[in-house]
Coordinates of C-alpha atoms in Angstrom, one line a residue:
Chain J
X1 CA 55.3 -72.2 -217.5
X2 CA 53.0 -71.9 -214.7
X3 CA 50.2 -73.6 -215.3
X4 CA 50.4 -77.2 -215.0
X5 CA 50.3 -78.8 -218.6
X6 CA 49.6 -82.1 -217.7
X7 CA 47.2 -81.7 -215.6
X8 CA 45.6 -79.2 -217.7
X9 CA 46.0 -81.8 -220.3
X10 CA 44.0 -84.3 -219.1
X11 CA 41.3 -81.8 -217.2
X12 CA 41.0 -80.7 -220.6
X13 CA 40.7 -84.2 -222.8
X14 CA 38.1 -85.3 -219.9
X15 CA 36.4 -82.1 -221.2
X16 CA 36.3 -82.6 -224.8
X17 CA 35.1 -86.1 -224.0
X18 CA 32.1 -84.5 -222.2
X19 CA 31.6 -82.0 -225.1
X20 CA 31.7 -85.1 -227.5
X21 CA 29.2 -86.9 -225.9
X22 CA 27.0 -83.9 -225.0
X23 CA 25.5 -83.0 -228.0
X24 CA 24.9 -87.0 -229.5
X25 CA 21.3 -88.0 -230.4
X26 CA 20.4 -89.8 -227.6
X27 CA 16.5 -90.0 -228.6
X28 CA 16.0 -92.7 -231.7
X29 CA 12.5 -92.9 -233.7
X30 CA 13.7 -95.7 -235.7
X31 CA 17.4 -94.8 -236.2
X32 CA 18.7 -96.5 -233.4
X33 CA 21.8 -97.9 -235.2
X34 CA 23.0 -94.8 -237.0
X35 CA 22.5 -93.3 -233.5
X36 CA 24.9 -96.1 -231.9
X37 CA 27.9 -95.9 -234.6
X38 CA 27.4 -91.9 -234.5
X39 CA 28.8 -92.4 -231.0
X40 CA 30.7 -95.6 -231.6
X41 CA 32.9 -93.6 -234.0
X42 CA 32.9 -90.1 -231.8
X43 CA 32.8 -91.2 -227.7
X44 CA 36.1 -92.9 -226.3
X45 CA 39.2 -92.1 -228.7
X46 CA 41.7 -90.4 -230.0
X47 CA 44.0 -87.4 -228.5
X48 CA 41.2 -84.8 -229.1
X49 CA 43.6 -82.6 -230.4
X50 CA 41.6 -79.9 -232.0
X51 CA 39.3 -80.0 -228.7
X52 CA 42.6 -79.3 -227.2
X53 CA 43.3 -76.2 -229.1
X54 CA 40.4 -74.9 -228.8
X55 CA 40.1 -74.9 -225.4
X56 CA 43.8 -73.7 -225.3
X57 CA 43.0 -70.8 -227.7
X58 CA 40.1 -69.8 -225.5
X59 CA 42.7 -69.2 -222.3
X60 CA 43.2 -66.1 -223.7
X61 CA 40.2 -64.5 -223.3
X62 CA 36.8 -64.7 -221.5
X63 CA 35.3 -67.9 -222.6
X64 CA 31.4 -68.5 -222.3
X65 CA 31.8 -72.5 -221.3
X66 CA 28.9 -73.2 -223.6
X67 CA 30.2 -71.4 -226.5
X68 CA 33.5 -73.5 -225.7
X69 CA 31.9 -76.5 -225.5
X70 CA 30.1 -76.3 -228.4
X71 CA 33.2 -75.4 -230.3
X72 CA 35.0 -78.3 -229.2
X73 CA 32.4 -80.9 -230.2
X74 CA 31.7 -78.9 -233.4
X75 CA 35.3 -79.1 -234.6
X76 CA 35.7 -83.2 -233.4
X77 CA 32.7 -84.2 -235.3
X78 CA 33.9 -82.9 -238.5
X79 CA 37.0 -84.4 -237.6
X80 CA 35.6 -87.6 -237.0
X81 CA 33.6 -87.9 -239.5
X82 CA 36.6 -87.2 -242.1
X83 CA 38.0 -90.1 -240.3
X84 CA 34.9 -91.9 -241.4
X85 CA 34.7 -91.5 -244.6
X86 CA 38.3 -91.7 -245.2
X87 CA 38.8 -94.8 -243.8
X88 CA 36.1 -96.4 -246.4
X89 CA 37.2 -98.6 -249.1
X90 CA 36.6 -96.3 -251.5
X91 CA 39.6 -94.3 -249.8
X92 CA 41.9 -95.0 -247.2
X93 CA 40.6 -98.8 -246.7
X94 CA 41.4 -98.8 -243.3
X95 CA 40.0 -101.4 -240.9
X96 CA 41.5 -100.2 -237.8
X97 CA 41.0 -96.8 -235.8
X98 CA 41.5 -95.4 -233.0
X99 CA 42.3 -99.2 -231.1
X100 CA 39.4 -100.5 -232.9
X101 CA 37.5 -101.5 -235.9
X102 CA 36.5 -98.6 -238.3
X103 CA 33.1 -98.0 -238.6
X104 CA 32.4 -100.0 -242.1
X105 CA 34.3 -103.0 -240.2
X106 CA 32.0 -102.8 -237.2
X107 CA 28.9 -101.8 -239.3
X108 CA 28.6 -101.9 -243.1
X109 CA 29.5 -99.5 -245.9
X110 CA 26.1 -97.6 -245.9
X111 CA 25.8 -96.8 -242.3
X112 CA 29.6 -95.5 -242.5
X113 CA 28.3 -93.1 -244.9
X114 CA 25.2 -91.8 -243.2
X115 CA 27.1 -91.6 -240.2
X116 CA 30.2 -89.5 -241.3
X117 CA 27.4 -87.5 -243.3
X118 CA 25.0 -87.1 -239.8
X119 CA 28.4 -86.1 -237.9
X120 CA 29.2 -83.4 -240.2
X121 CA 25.5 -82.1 -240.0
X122 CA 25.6 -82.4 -236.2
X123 CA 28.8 -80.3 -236.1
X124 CA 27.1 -77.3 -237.7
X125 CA 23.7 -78.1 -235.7
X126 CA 25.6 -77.6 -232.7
X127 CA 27.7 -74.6 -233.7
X128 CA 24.2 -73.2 -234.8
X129 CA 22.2 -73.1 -231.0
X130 CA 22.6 -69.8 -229.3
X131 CA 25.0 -69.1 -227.0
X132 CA 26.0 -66.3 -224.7
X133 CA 27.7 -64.7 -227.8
X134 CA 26.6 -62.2 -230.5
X135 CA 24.6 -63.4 -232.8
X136 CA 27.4 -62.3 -235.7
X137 CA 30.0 -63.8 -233.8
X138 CA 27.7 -67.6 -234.0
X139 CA 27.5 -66.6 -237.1
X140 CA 30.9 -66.0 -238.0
X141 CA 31.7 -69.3 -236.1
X142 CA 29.8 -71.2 -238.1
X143 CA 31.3 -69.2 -241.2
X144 CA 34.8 -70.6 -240.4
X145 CA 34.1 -74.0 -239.6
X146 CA 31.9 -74.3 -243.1
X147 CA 35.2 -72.9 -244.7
X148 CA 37.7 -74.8 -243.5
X149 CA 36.3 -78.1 -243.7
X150 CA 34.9 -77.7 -247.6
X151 CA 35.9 -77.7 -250.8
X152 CA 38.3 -75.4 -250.6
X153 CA 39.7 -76.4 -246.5
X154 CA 39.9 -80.2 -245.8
X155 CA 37.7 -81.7 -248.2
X156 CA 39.7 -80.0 -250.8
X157 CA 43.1 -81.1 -249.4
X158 CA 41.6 -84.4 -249.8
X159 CA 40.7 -84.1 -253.6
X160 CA 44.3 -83.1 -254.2
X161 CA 45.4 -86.1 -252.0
X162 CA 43.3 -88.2 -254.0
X163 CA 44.4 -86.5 -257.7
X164 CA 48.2 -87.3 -256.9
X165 CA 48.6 -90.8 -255.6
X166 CA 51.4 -92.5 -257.1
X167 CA 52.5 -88.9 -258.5
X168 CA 55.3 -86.7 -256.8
X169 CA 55.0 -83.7 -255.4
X170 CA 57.3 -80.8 -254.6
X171 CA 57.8 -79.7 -251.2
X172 CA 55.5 -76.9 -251.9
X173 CA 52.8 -79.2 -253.3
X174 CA 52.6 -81.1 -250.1
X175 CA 52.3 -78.3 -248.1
X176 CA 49.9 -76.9 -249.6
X177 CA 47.7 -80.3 -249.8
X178 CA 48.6 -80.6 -246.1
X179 CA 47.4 -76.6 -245.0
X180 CA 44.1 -78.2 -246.6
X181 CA 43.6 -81.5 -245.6
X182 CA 44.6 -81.1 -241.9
X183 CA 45.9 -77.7 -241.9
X184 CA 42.4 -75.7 -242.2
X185 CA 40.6 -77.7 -239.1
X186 CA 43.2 -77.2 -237.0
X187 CA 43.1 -73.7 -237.7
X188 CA 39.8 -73.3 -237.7
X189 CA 39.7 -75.1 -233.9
X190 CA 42.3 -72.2 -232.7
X191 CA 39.7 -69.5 -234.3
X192 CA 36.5 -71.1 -232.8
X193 CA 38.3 -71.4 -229.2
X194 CA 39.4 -67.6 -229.5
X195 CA 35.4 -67.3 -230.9
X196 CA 34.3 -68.5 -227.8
X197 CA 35.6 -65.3 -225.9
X198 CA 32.8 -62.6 -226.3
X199 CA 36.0 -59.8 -225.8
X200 CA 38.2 -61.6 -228.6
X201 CA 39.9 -59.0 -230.6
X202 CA 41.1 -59.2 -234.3
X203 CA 44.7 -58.8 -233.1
X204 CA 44.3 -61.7 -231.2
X205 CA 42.3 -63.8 -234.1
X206 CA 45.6 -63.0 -236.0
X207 CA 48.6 -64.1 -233.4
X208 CA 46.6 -67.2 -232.7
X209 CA 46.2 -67.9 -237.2
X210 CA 49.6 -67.9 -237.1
X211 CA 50.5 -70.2 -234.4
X212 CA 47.5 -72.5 -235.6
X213 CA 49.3 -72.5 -239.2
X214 CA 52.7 -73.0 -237.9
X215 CA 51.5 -76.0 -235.7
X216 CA 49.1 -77.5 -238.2
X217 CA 52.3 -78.4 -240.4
X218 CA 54.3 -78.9 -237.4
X219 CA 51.7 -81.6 -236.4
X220 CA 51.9 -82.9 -240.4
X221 CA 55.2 -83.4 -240.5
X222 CA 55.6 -85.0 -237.3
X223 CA 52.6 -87.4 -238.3
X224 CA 54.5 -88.5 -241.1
X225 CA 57.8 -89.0 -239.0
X226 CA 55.8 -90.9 -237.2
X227 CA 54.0 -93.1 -239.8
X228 CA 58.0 -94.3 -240.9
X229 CA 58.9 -94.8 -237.4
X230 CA 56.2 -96.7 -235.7
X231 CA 54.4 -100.0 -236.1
X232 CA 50.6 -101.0 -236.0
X233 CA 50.5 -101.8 -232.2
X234 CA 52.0 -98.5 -230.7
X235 CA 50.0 -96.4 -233.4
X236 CA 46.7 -98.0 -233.2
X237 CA 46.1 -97.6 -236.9
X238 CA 47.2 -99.4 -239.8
X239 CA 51.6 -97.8 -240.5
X240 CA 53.2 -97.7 -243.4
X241 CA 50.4 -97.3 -245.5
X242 CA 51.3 -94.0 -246.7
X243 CA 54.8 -95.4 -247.8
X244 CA 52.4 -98.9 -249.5
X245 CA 50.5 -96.2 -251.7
X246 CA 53.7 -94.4 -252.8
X247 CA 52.2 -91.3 -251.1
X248 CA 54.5 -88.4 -250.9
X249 CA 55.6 -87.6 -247.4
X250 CA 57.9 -85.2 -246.0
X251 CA 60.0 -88.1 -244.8
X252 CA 60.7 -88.9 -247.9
X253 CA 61.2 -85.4 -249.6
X254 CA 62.8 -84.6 -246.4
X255 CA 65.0 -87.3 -244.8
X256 CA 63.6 -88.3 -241.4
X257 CA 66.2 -86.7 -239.3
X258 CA 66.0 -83.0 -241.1
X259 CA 61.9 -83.6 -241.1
X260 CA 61.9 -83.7 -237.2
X261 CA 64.2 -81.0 -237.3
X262 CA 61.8 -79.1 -239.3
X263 CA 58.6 -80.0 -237.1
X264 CA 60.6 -78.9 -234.1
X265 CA 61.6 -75.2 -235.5
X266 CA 57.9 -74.7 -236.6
X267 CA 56.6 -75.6 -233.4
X268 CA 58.9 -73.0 -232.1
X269 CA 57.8 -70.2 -234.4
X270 CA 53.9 -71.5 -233.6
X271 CA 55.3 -70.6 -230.2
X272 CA 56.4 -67.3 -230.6
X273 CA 53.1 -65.9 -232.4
X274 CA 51.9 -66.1 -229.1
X275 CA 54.1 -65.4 -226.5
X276 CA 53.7 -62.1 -225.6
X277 CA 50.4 -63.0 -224.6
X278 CA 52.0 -64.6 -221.2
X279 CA 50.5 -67.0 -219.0
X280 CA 47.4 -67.2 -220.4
X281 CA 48.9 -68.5 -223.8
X282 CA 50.5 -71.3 -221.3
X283 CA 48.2 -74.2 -222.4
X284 CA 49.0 -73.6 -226.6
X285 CA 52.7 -73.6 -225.5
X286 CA 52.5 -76.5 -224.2
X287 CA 50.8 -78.2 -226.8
X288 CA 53.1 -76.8 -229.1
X289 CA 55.7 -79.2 -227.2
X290 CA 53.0 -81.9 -226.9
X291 CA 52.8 -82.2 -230.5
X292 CA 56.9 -82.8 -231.3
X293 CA 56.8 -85.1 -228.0
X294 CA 54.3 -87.3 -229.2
X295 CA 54.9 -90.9 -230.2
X296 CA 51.4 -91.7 -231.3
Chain D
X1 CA -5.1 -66.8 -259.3
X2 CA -3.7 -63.8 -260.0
X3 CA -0.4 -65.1 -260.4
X4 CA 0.6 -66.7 -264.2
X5 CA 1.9 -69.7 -262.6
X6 CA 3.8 -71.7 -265.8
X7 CA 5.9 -68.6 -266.0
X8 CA 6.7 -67.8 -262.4
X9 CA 7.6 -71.6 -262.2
X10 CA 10.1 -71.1 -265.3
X11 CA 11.8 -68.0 -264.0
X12 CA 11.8 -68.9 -260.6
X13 CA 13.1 -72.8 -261.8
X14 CA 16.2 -70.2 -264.0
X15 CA 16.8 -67.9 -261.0
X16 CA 16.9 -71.8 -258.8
X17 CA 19.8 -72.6 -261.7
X18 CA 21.7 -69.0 -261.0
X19 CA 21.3 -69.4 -257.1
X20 CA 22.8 -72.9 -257.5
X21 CA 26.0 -71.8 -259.6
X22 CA 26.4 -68.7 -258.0
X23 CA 27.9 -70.2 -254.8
X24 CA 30.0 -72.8 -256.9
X25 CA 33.6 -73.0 -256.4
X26 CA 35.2 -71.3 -258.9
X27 CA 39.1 -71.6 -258.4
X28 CA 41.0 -74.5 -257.8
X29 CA 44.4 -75.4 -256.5
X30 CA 44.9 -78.7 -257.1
X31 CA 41.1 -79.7 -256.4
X32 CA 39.8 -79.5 -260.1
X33 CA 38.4 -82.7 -260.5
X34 CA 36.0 -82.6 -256.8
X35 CA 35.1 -79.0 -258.4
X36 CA 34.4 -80.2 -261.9
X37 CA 32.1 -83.0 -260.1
X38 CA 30.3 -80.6 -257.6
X39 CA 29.6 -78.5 -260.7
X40 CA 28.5 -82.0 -262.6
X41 CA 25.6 -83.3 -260.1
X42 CA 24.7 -79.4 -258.8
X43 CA 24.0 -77.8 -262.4
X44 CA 21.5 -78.0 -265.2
X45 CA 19.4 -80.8 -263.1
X46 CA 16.1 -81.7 -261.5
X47 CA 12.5 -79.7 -260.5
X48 CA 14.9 -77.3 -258.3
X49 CA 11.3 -78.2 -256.4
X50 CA 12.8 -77.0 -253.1
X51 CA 14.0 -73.5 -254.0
X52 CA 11.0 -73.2 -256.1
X53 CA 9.0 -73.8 -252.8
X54 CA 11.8 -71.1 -250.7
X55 CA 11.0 -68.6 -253.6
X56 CA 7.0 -69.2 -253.1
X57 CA 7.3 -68.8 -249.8
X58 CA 9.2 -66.0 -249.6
X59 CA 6.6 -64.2 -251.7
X60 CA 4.5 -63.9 -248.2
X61 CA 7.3 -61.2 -246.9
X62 CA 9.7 -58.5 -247.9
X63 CA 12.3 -60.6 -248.9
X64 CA 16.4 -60.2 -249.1
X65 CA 16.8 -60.8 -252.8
X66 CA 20.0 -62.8 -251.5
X67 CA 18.9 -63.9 -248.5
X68 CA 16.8 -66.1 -250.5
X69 CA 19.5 -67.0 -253.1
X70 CA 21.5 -68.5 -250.7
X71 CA 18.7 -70.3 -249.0
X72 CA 17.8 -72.0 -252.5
X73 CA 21.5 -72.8 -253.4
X74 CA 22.1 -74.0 -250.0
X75 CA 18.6 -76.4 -249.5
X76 CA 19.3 -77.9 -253.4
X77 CA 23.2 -78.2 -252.1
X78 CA 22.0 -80.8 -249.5
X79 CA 19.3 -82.3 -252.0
X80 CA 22.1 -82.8 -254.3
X81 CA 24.7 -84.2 -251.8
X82 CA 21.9 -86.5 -250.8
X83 CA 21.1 -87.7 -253.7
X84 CA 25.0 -88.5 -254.7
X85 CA 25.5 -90.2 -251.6
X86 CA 21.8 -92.2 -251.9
X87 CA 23.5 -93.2 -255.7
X88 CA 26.3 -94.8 -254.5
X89 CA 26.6 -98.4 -254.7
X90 CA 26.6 -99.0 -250.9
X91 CA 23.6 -97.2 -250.3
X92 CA 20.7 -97.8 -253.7
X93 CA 23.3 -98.5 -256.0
X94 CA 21.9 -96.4 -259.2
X95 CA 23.5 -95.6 -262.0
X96 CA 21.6 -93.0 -263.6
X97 CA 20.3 -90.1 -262.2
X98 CA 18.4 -86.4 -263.8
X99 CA 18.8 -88.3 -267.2
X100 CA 22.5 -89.1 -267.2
X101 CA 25.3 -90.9 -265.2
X102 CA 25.3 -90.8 -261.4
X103 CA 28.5 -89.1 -259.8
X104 CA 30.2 -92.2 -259.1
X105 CA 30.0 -93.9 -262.8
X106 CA 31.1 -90.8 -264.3
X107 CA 33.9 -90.2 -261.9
X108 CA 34.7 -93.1 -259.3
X109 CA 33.2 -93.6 -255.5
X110 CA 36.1 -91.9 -254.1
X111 CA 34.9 -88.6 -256.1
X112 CA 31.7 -88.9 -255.5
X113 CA 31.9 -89.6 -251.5
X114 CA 33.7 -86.3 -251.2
X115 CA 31.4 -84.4 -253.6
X116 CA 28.7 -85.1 -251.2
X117 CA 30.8 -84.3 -248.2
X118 CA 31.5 -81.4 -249.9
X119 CA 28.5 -80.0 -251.1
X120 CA 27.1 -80.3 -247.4
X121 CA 29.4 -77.8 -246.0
X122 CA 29.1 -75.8 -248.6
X123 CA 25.3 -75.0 -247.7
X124 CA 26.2 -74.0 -244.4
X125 CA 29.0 -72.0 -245.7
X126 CA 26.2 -70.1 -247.7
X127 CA 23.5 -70.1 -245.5
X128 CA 26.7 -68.7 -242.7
X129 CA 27.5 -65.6 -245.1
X130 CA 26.5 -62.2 -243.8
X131 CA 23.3 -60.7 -245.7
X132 CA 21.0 -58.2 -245.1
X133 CA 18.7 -60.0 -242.2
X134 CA 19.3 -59.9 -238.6
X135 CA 22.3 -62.2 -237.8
X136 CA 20.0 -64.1 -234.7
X137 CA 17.4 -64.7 -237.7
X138 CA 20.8 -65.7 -240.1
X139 CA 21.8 -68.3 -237.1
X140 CA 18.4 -69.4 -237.2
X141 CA 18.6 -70.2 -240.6
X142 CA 21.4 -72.6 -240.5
X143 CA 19.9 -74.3 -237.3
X144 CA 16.8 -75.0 -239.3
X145 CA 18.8 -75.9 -242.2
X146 CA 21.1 -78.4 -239.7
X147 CA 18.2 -79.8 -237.9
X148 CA 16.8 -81.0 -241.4
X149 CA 19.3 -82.6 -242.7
X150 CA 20.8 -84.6 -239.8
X151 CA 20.3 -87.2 -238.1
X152 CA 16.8 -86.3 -236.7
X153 CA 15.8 -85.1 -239.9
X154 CA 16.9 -86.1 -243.8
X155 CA 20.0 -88.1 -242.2
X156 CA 17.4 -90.3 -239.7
X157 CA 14.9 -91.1 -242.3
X158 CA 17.5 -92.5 -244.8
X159 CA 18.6 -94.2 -241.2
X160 CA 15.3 -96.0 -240.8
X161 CA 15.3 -96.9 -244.1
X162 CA 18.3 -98.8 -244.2
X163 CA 16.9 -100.8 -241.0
X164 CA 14.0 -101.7 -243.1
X165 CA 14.5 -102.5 -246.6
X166 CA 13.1 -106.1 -246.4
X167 CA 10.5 -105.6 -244.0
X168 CA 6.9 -104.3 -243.9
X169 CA 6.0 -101.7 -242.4
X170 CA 3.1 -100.1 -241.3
X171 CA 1.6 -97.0 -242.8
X172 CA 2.4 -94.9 -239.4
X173 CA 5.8 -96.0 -239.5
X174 CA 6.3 -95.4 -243.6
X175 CA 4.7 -91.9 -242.7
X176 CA 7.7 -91.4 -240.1
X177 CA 10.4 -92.5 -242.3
X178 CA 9.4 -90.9 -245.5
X179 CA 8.6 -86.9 -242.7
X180 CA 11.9 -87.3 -241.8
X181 CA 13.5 -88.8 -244.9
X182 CA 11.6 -86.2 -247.3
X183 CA 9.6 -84.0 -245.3
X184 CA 12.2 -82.0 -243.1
X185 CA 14.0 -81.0 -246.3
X186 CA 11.3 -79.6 -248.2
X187 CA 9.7 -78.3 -244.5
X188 CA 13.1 -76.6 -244.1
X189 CA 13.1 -74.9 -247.7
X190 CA 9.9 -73.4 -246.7
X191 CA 10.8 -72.2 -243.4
X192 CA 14.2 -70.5 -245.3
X193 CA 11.8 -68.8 -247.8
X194 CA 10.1 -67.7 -244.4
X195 CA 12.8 -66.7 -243.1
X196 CA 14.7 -64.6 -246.1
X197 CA 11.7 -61.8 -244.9
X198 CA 13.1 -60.0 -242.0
X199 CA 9.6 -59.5 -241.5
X200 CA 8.5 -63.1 -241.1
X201 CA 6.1 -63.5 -237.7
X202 CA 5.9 -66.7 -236.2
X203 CA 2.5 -67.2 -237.1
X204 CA 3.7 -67.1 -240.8
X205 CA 6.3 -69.6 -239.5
X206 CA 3.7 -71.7 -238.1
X207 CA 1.4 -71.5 -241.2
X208 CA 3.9 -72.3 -244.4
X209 CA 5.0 -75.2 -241.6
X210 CA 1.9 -76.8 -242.0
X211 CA 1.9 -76.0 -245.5
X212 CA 5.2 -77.5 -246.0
X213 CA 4.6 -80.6 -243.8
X214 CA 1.2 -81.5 -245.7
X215 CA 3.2 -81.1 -249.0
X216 CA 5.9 -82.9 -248.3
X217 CA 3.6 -86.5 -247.7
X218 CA 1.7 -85.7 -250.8
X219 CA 5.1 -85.5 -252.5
X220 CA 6.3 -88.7 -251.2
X221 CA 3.2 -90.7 -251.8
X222 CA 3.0 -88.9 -255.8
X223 CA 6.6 -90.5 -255.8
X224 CA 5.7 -94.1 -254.9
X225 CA 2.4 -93.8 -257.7
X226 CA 5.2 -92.2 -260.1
X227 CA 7.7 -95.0 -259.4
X228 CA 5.0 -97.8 -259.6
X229 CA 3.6 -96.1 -262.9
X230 CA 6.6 -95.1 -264.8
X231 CA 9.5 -96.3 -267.0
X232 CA 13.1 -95.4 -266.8
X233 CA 12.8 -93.5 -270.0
X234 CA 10.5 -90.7 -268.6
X235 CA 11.5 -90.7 -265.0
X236 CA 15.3 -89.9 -265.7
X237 CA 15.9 -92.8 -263.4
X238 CA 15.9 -96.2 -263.1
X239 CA 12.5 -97.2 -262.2
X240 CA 11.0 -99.8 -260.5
X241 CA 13.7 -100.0 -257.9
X242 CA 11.8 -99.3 -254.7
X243 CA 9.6 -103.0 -255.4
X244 CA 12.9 -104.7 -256.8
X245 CA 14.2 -104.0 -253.4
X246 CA 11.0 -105.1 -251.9
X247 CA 11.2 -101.3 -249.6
X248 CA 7.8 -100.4 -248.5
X249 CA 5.7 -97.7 -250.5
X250 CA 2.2 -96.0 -250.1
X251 CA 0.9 -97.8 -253.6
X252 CA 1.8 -101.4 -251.6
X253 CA -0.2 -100.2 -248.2
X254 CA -3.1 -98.5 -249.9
X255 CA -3.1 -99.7 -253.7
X256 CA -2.6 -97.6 -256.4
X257 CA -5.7 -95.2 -256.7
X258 CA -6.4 -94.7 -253.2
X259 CA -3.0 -93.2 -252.8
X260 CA -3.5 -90.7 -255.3
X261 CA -6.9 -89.6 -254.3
X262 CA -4.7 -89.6 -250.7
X263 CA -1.8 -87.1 -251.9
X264 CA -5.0 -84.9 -253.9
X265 CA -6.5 -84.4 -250.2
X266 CA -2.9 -83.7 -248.5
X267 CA -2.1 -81.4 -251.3
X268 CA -5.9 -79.8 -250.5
X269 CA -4.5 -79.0 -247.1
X270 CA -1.5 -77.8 -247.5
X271 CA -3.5 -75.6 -250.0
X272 CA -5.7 -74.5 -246.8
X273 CA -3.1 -73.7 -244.5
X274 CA -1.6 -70.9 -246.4
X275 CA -5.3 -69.6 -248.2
X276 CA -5.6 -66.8 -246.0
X277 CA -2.6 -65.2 -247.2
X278 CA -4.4 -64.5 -250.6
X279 CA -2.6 -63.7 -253.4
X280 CA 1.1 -63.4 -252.2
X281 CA 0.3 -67.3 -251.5
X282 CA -0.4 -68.0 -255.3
X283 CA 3.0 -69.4 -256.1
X284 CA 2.4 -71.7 -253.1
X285 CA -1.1 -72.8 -254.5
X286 CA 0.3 -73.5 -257.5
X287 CA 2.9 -75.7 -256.5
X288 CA 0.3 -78.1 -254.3
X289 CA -1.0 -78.2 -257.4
X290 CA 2.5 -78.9 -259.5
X291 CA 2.9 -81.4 -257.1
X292 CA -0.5 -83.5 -258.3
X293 CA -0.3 -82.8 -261.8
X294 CA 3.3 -83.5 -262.1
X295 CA 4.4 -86.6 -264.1
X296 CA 8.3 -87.0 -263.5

């Protein structure tokens, strides 16, 4: 590898953190404190992993910085406000996120709502201002981020979650709920970072699909692994709970032992989708690693 | 009026109904119930007063026959995720809604938060599908459509209104909440009739804007005198509510007549903004004048 990943990583995460706070409503008419949880909930936290992909993605071709920078916002707002929304009582009841209180915790239950709904409107507001791209190619941007995140990407993954607690699933089952309900963004942040690049070529689009796919499940698997090994204080969110809710989890369809294994062979094939692609495919490489190294 | 306005409003309200099915989600893998729901709250409801005001405006260019489908599914889409969310018991609590349950009471409040969420993204997913318009004009279609419904738009009045259910406010200030609460929505389903003509000039633009704006106050202040006036029983929904929860309306600040005779003369100018258009603005006339006349 010749780039240096972990300087690269955190250049990058100070990046997204700037593309995050970029786009925010800074200007209130009366709205003040949806304005303040939209970036209570968005500025300051989390890995910014889909950020990261994108801007990983977008190595391999030549970026416009706006078009990047739009894309990584875009794809963190719709992440964080499925955070949001799941984390409400009437789903995940979670009261800790991210090293601090969820947003009904710190607000209330209605603001919560409007703000997970303003985030997701904000991510396709942003994707929506022109760039130095083709207009089609906006378009098309906007096309795959409305796909993967509805009813048939990650809110749709989420309506199968939320059909099968207490039941169990096959193997098959929960990968297919997990391509939706994380799988799709995280795919979708790998397209829009390739979208970024004015020269991208359907070839490419392709080889980075299928390390996006492969690394989505990686990441899934690993989360779970995760979820059985940790506590509260090193994760920063409430553990176990999958396990409390009788969720199924490849842990426990798996074994932990053989579902690391598994995580670490997909992360390898994500690997190779891109690899003849060379130096320039050095930042998804090592964020293929990033993801099984992980320990939060 | 050259236009025989009771039966363009009745096939324009049944081509409303086929633009908001024909983008439905039709296959499910695992996501039945969150499609059965979106289904539920989208179909066989409501005026459809939004895409009828897309479809009027439209009449002022050559329009893309689905250009302007997917601009009335997509604006009704957000009404209709709006309206879900609005229902919910953190938000106005209501259990009836369009004559029969709200999304919640039929399903549960997990369902119904994710129909909403859902039902968002699917209007940009529409409104992001290739038709025949130029794609800068398609890009500016979702911006308008984002810039609505966000948090400087629908999103921001439904923010200020939360900060003020208990308080009075001024008429300036109920103006401002109910323009950005109500008024960017149905200013945006004008502007996406518009902007289904590839032909549209910005003076046309500027024109069903002023239309639209004027409209949308004299839509909001029929509302309060409807609200203060009716039962439950012809409304379709459970009346009264906006004076239980003691939230400011027009009929409090200017009494009951006076804010009829003040949405007549809003409706009068929105009427006069659009006049010189002659007869291809008939649709519009008429539904200034739907607006008035209408009692539910």
């Amino acid at each position: 590898m010749t780039i240096d990943f972990p300087a690269w990583l955190q250049a990058t995460q100070a990046q997204a953190e700037a593309a995050v706070e970029r786009y925010l409503p800074t200007e209130s008419t009366g709205q003040e404190t949806l304005h303040e949880a939209m970036s209570y909930v968005s500025v300051g936290g989390g890995k910014r992993f889909r950020p990261l992909l994108a801007a990983a993605a977008a190595r391999l071709g030549a970026a416009d910085a706006d078009a990047l920078s739009a894309a990584m916002a875009a794809i963190e707002y719709v992440h964080v406000y499925s955070l949001v929304h799941d984390d409400m009582p009437e789903m995940d009841n979670d009261s800790m996120r991210r090293g601090k209180p969820t947003c009904h915790i710190q607000y209330d239950q209605s603001t919560a709502l409007l703000v997970g709904d303003a985030l997701q409107t904000l991510a396709f507001d942003v994707l929506s201002r022109p760039v130095n791209l083709p207009a089609m190619q906006q378009l098309k941007r906007v096309q795959v981020l409305a796909r993967a995140s509805g009813s048939l990407g990650m809110a749709g993954g989420q309506g199968i979650d939320l059909a099968n607690v207490g039941k169990d699933l096959t193997l098959e089952q929960l990968q297919h709920m997990h391509s939706l309900k994380t799988g799709a963004l995280i795919r979708a942040a790998v397209a829009l970072g390739g979208l970024s690049c004015a020269d991208v070529s359907e070839t490419l689009l392709n080889a980075l699909d299928v390390y996006a796919d492969k690394l989505g499940l990686a990441f899934q698997v690993i989360d779970d692994v995760l979820d059985c090994e940790q506590d509260s204080a090193t994760l920063g969110k409430t553990a176990g709970k999958d396990e409390e809710a009788n969720k199924p989890t490849y842990v426990k369809l798996l074994g932990l032992e053989p579902a690391r294994a598994q995580a670490i062979a997909l992360a390898q094939e994500a690997k190779a989708a891109v690899a003849s692609y060379g130096e320039a495919a050095d930042a998804l490489l090592g964020l293929a690693d990033y993801v099984i190294q992980r320990n939060h």
